[in-house]
Structure formats: C-alpha cells, structure tokens
C-alpha cells in the first residue's frame, strides 16, 4: 500500500513538472512576441512573470536570458550583466544561450570601457563553445577588444 502511494506521488510530481515546463514555454513564446515588437520594458515584465511562476524550468532559464538581453537593448548594462550571469549560474543548459550570455557579459563590459575583461568573456565563449555558429562573431569581438587594449598601451 505504501509503495502504491509512493508511485502515485512520484507520477503526480512528474506530470506536474511536465505541465509546468509546457506552460512556461507557452508564456515565453508570448513574451517573445512582445520582445520581437521592440517593447523591451513590457517584455521584461512578461519574462519576469515566467521566471517567478516557473523558477527552475527551461522556460524560466530562457526568460532569464531574455531579460538580460532586454536590459542590454535598453542600455542598462549592469542590469543586463546581472541576468546574463544569473542565466549562467542557474540554468546554462542551452549551449547557444550560454554562449550568448557570455558574449552578452562581454558586450556589457565593452560598453563600460572594460575592454580587456570583455575580451576575456568573448574568449570564454569561444573556448567553451568552439563549434557553435556564433563562434566566429565571438572570435572577431575578442580580437577587436584585445587589439584595442594593445593599441591603448
């Protein structure tokens, strides 16, 4: 009897998690429409709602990354960096988003004039994800920042 109860609870938790993942991804899709329309403040609110409701899901991870990207597009680089770092620390299960988060941190540092640190983040993205389609752009950004630092010395 106890084993039937344990199986029932386990199955309930499993299906609840699946439902949460589906709902989170559905809400991320709606938030992305707002993002694609260039309404970044509204998108931040929509993505934040996903994170708050579905923390720990893949959808919440995607939403966390996009919050950082929205802040970047609004020239709020410290806030953007915070969310890119949060994505890397708490989710980073998607190689493309993880590489983009590293690049995003590099871009935020670049905007703040911290070119050497920016180059190091682009380098991390290249080294950790050498086979992604965005790697050539990260290589280019890394090279430009290292060159800029060298020219300033």
PDB file of C-alpha atoms in Angstrom:
ATOM      1  CA  UNK A   1       0.000   0.000   0.000  1.00  0.00           C
ATOM      2  CA  UNK A   2       2.848   2.385   0.850  1.00  0.00           C
ATOM      3  CA  UNK A   3       4.592   1.584  -2.440  1.00  0.00           C
ATOM      4  CA  UNK A   4       1.410   2.415  -4.384  1.00  0.00           C
ATOM      5  CA  UNK A   5       1.232   5.765  -2.596  1.00  0.00           C
ATOM      6  CA  UNK A   6       4.911   6.484  -3.396  1.00  0.00           C
ATOM      7  CA  UNK A   7       4.332   5.606  -7.059  1.00  0.00           C
ATOM      8  CA  UNK A   8       1.252   7.823  -7.164  1.00  0.00           C
ATOM      9  CA  UNK A   9       3.116  10.777  -5.634  1.00  0.00           C
ATOM     10  CA  UNK A  10       6.072  10.264  -7.972  1.00  0.00           C
ATOM     11  CA  UNK A  11       3.856  10.194 -11.047  1.00  0.00           C
ATOM     12  CA  UNK A  12       1.954  13.262  -9.863  1.00  0.00           C
ATOM     13  CA  UNK A  13       5.192  15.189  -9.410  1.00  0.00           C
ATOM     14  CA  UNK A  14       6.481  14.063 -12.801  1.00  0.00           C
ATOM     15  CA  UNK A  15       3.356  15.154 -14.659  1.00  0.00           C
ATOM     16  CA  UNK A  16       3.167  18.404 -12.699  1.00  0.00           C
ATOM     17  CA  UNK A  17       6.751  19.227 -13.756  1.00  0.00           C
ATOM     18  CA  UNK A  18       5.919  18.431 -17.392  1.00  0.00           C
ATOM     19  CA  UNK A  19       2.865  20.694 -17.236  1.00  0.00           C
ATOM     20  CA  UNK A  20       4.948  23.498 -15.695  1.00  0.00           C
ATOM     21  CA  UNK A  21       7.522  23.166 -18.487  1.00  0.00           C
ATOM     22  CA  UNK A  22       4.799  23.358 -21.141  1.00  0.00           C
ATOM     23  CA  UNK A  23       3.114  26.346 -19.513  1.00  0.00           C
ATOM     24  CA  UNK A  24       6.434  28.145 -19.058  1.00  0.00           C
ATOM     25  CA  UNK A  25       7.393  27.653 -22.702  1.00  0.00           C
ATOM     26  CA  UNK A  26       3.978  28.848 -23.818  1.00  0.00           C
ATOM     27  CA  UNK A  27       4.334  32.038 -21.796  1.00  0.00           C
ATOM     28  CA  UNK A  28       7.908  32.526 -23.062  1.00  0.00           C
ATOM     29  CA  UNK A  29       6.514  32.388 -26.598  1.00  0.00           C
ATOM     30  CA  UNK A  30       4.041  35.162 -25.820  1.00  0.00           C
ATOM     31  CA  UNK A  31       6.772  37.248 -24.155  1.00  0.00           C
ATOM     32  CA  UNK A  32       8.988  36.774 -27.213  1.00  0.00           C
ATOM     33  CA  UNK A  33       6.301  38.335 -29.391  1.00  0.00           C
ATOM     34  CA  UNK A  34       6.474  41.431 -27.185  1.00  0.00           C
ATOM     35  CA  UNK A  35      10.281  41.338 -27.367  1.00  0.00           C
ATOM     36  CA  UNK A  36      10.208  40.980 -31.168  1.00  0.00           C
ATOM     37  CA  UNK A  37       7.958  44.050 -31.328  1.00  0.00           C
ATOM     38  CA  UNK A  38      10.721  46.045 -29.606  1.00  0.00           C
ATOM     39  CA  UNK A  39       8.700  46.665 -26.444  1.00  0.00           C
ATOM     40  CA  UNK A  40      11.548  45.764 -24.124  1.00  0.00           C
ATOM     41  CA  UNK A  41      10.125  47.154 -20.869  1.00  0.00           C
ATOM     42  CA  UNK A  42       6.910  45.186 -21.395  1.00  0.00           C
ATOM     43  CA  UNK A  43       8.948  42.126 -22.395  1.00  0.00           C
ATOM     44  CA  UNK A  44      10.966  42.377 -19.168  1.00  0.00           C
ATOM     45  CA  UNK A  45       7.697  42.282 -17.230  1.00  0.00           C
ATOM     46  CA  UNK A  46       6.422  39.290 -19.196  1.00  0.00           C
ATOM     47  CA  UNK A  47       9.684  37.348 -18.905  1.00  0.00           C
ATOM     48  CA  UNK A  48       9.940  38.187 -15.185  1.00  0.00           C
ATOM     49  CA  UNK A  49       6.482  36.739 -14.662  1.00  0.00           C
ATOM     50  CA  UNK A  50       7.638  33.486 -16.287  1.00  0.00           C
ATOM     51  CA  UNK A  51      10.714  33.346 -14.041  1.00  0.00           C
ATOM     52  CA  UNK A  52       8.650  33.998 -10.922  1.00  0.00           C
ATOM     53  CA  UNK A  53       5.956  31.436 -11.777  1.00  0.00           C
ATOM     54  CA  UNK A  54       8.154  28.673 -13.199  1.00  0.00           C
ATOM     55  CA  UNK A  55      11.550  29.019 -11.488  1.00  0.00           C
ATOM     56  CA  UNK A  56      13.808  26.094 -12.280  1.00  0.00           C
ATOM     57  CA  UNK A  57      12.211  25.225 -15.625  1.00  0.00           C
ATOM     58  CA  UNK A  58      13.855  25.539 -19.030  1.00  0.00           C
ATOM     59  CA  UNK A  59      11.316  28.253 -19.834  1.00  0.00           C
ATOM     60  CA  UNK A  60      12.444  30.257 -16.808  1.00  0.00           C
ATOM     61  CA  UNK A  61      16.036  29.897 -18.000  1.00  0.00           C
ATOM     62  CA  UNK A  62      15.182  31.233 -21.439  1.00  0.00           C
ATOM     63  CA  UNK A  63      13.215  34.067 -19.842  1.00  0.00           C
ATOM     64  CA  UNK A  64      16.194  34.935 -17.618  1.00  0.00           C
ATOM     65  CA  UNK A  65      18.466  35.199 -20.647  1.00  0.00           C
ATOM     66  CA  UNK A  66      15.953  37.389 -22.488  1.00  0.00           C
ATOM     67  CA  UNK A  67      15.559  39.719 -19.507  1.00  0.00           C
ATOM     68  CA  UNK A  68      19.308  40.341 -19.769  1.00  0.00           C
ATOM     69  CA  UNK A  69      19.026  40.950 -23.496  1.00  0.00           C
ATOM     70  CA  UNK A  70      16.140  43.388 -22.999  1.00  0.00           C
ATOM     71  CA  UNK A  71      18.153  45.374 -20.469  1.00  0.00           C
ATOM     72  CA  UNK A  72      21.090  45.410 -22.878  1.00  0.00           C
ATOM     73  CA  UNK A  73      18.880  46.812 -25.636  1.00  0.00           C
ATOM     74  CA  UNK A  74      17.699  49.476 -23.170  1.00  0.00           C
ATOM     75  CA  UNK A  75      21.375  50.411 -22.476  1.00  0.00           C
ATOM     76  CA  UNK A  76      21.072  49.219 -18.871  1.00  0.00           C
ATOM     77  CA  UNK A  77      24.292  47.281 -18.929  1.00  0.00           C
ATOM     78  CA  UNK A  78      24.696  46.466 -15.225  1.00  0.00           C
ATOM     79  CA  UNK A  79      21.188  45.012 -15.074  1.00  0.00           C
ATOM     80  CA  UNK A  80      21.818  43.101 -18.306  1.00  0.00           C
ATOM     81  CA  UNK A  81      25.036  41.644 -16.962  1.00  0.00           C
ATOM     82  CA  UNK A  82      23.270  40.549 -13.764  1.00  0.00           C
ATOM     83  CA  UNK A  83      20.727  38.496 -15.726  1.00  0.00           C
ATOM     84  CA  UNK A  84      23.308  37.032 -18.110  1.00  0.00           C
ATOM     85  CA  UNK A  85      25.287  35.911 -15.044  1.00  0.00           C
ATOM     86  CA  UNK A  86      22.131  34.541 -13.433  1.00  0.00           C
ATOM     87  CA  UNK A  87      21.439  32.517 -16.565  1.00  0.00           C
ATOM     88  CA  UNK A  88      24.954  31.058 -16.490  1.00  0.00           C
ATOM     89  CA  UNK A  89      24.820  30.313 -12.756  1.00  0.00           C
ATOM     90  CA  UNK A  90      21.324  28.843 -12.542  1.00  0.00           C
ATOM     91  CA  UNK A  91      20.475  27.417 -15.961  1.00  0.00           C
ATOM     92  CA  UNK A  92      23.044  27.331 -18.814  1.00  0.00           C
ATOM     93  CA  UNK A  93      21.564  24.097 -20.175  1.00  0.00           C
ATOM     94  CA  UNK A  94      21.352  25.535 -23.684  1.00  0.00           C
ATOM     95  CA  UNK A  95      24.755  25.949 -25.372  1.00  0.00           C
ATOM     96  CA  UNK A  96      23.596  28.734 -27.682  1.00  0.00           C
ATOM     97  CA  UNK A  97      22.107  30.779 -24.836  1.00  0.00           C
ATOM     98  CA  UNK A  98      25.096  30.067 -22.580  1.00  0.00           C
ATOM     99  CA  UNK A  99      27.495  31.258 -25.284  1.00  0.00           C
ATOM    100  CA  UNK A 100      25.278  34.270 -25.921  1.00  0.00           C
ATOM    101  CA  UNK A 101      25.183  35.060 -22.198  1.00  0.00           C
ATOM    102  CA  UNK A 102      28.996  35.010 -22.066  1.00  0.00           C
ATOM    103  CA  UNK A 103      29.057  37.264 -25.131  1.00  0.00           C
ATOM    104  CA  UNK A 104      26.429  39.469 -23.540  1.00  0.00           C
ATOM    105  CA  UNK A 105      28.582  39.946 -20.460  1.00  0.00           C
ATOM    106  CA  UNK A 106      31.478  40.798 -22.772  1.00  0.00           C
ATOM    107  CA  UNK A 107      29.329  43.348 -24.593  1.00  0.00           C
ATOM    108  CA  UNK A 108      28.236  44.927 -21.299  1.00  0.00           C
ATOM    109  CA  UNK A 109      31.850  45.221 -20.172  1.00  0.00           C
ATOM    110  CA  UNK A 110      32.749  46.670 -23.561  1.00  0.00           C
ATOM    111  CA  UNK A 111      30.042  49.326 -23.204  1.00  0.00           C
ATOM    112  CA  UNK A 112      31.552  50.244 -19.830  1.00  0.00           C
ATOM    113  CA  UNK A 113      35.028  50.614 -21.382  1.00  0.00           C
ATOM    114  CA  UNK A 114      36.398  47.435 -19.780  1.00  0.00           C
ATOM    115  CA  UNK A 115      37.878  46.069 -22.997  1.00  0.00           C
ATOM    116  CA  UNK A 116      40.307  43.543 -21.541  1.00  0.00           C
ATOM    117  CA  UNK A 117      37.612  41.950 -19.375  1.00  0.00           C
ATOM    118  CA  UNK A 118      35.241  41.998 -22.360  1.00  0.00           C
ATOM    119  CA  UNK A 119      37.831  40.184 -24.492  1.00  0.00           C
ATOM    120  CA  UNK A 120      38.195  37.548 -21.772  1.00  0.00           C
ATOM    121  CA  UNK A 121      34.450  36.832 -21.832  1.00  0.00           C
ATOM    122  CA  UNK A 122      34.419  36.532 -25.616  1.00  0.00           C
ATOM    123  CA  UNK A 123      37.387  34.183 -25.251  1.00  0.00           C
ATOM    124  CA  UNK A 124      35.482  32.076 -22.686  1.00  0.00           C
ATOM    125  CA  UNK A 125      32.592  31.766 -25.133  1.00  0.00           C
ATOM    126  CA  UNK A 126      34.960  30.659 -27.910  1.00  0.00           C
ATOM    127  CA  UNK A 127      36.810  28.150 -25.736  1.00  0.00           C
ATOM    128  CA  UNK A 128      33.719  26.662 -24.129  1.00  0.00           C
ATOM    129  CA  UNK A 129      31.621  26.512 -27.320  1.00  0.00           C
ATOM    130  CA  UNK A 130      34.050  26.251 -30.264  1.00  0.00           C
ATOM    131  CA  UNK A 131      31.621  24.626 -32.691  1.00  0.00           C
ATOM    132  CA  UNK A 132      28.641  26.984 -32.484  1.00  0.00           C
ATOM    133  CA  UNK A 133      27.598  29.174 -35.397  1.00  0.00           C
ATOM    134  CA  UNK A 134      28.161  32.281 -33.249  1.00  0.00           C
ATOM    135  CA  UNK A 135      31.788  31.395 -32.501  1.00  0.00           C
ATOM    136  CA  UNK A 136      33.223  33.379 -35.465  1.00  0.00           C
ATOM    137  CA  UNK A 137      31.496  36.531 -34.176  1.00  0.00           C
ATOM    138  CA  UNK A 138      32.904  35.897 -30.696  1.00  0.00           C
ATOM    139  CA  UNK A 139      36.382  35.414 -32.194  1.00  0.00           C
ATOM    140  CA  UNK A 140      36.055  38.689 -34.064  1.00  0.00           C
ATOM    141  CA  UNK A 141      34.852  40.542 -30.953  1.00  0.00           C
ATOM    142  CA  UNK A 142      37.643  39.011 -28.872  1.00  0.00           C
ATOM    143  CA  UNK A 143      40.274  40.023 -31.425  1.00  0.00           C
ATOM    144  CA  UNK A 144      38.961  43.573 -31.706  1.00  0.00           C
ATOM    145  CA  UNK A 145      38.987  44.059 -27.931  1.00  0.00           C
ATOM    146  CA  UNK A 146      42.482  42.600 -27.479  1.00  0.00           C
ATOM    147  CA  UNK A 147      43.679  44.825 -30.340  1.00  0.00           C
ATOM    148  CA  UNK A 148      42.038  47.887 -28.756  1.00  0.00           C
ATOM    149  CA  UNK A 149      43.741  47.161 -25.438  1.00  0.00           C
ATOM    150  CA  UNK A 150      47.105  46.692 -27.179  1.00  0.00           C
ATOM    151  CA  UNK A 151      46.736  49.974 -29.102  1.00  0.00           C
ATOM    152  CA  UNK A 152      45.968  51.885 -25.908  1.00  0.00           C
ATOM    153  CA  UNK A 153      49.198  50.762 -24.257  1.00  0.00           C
TER     154      UNK A 153
END
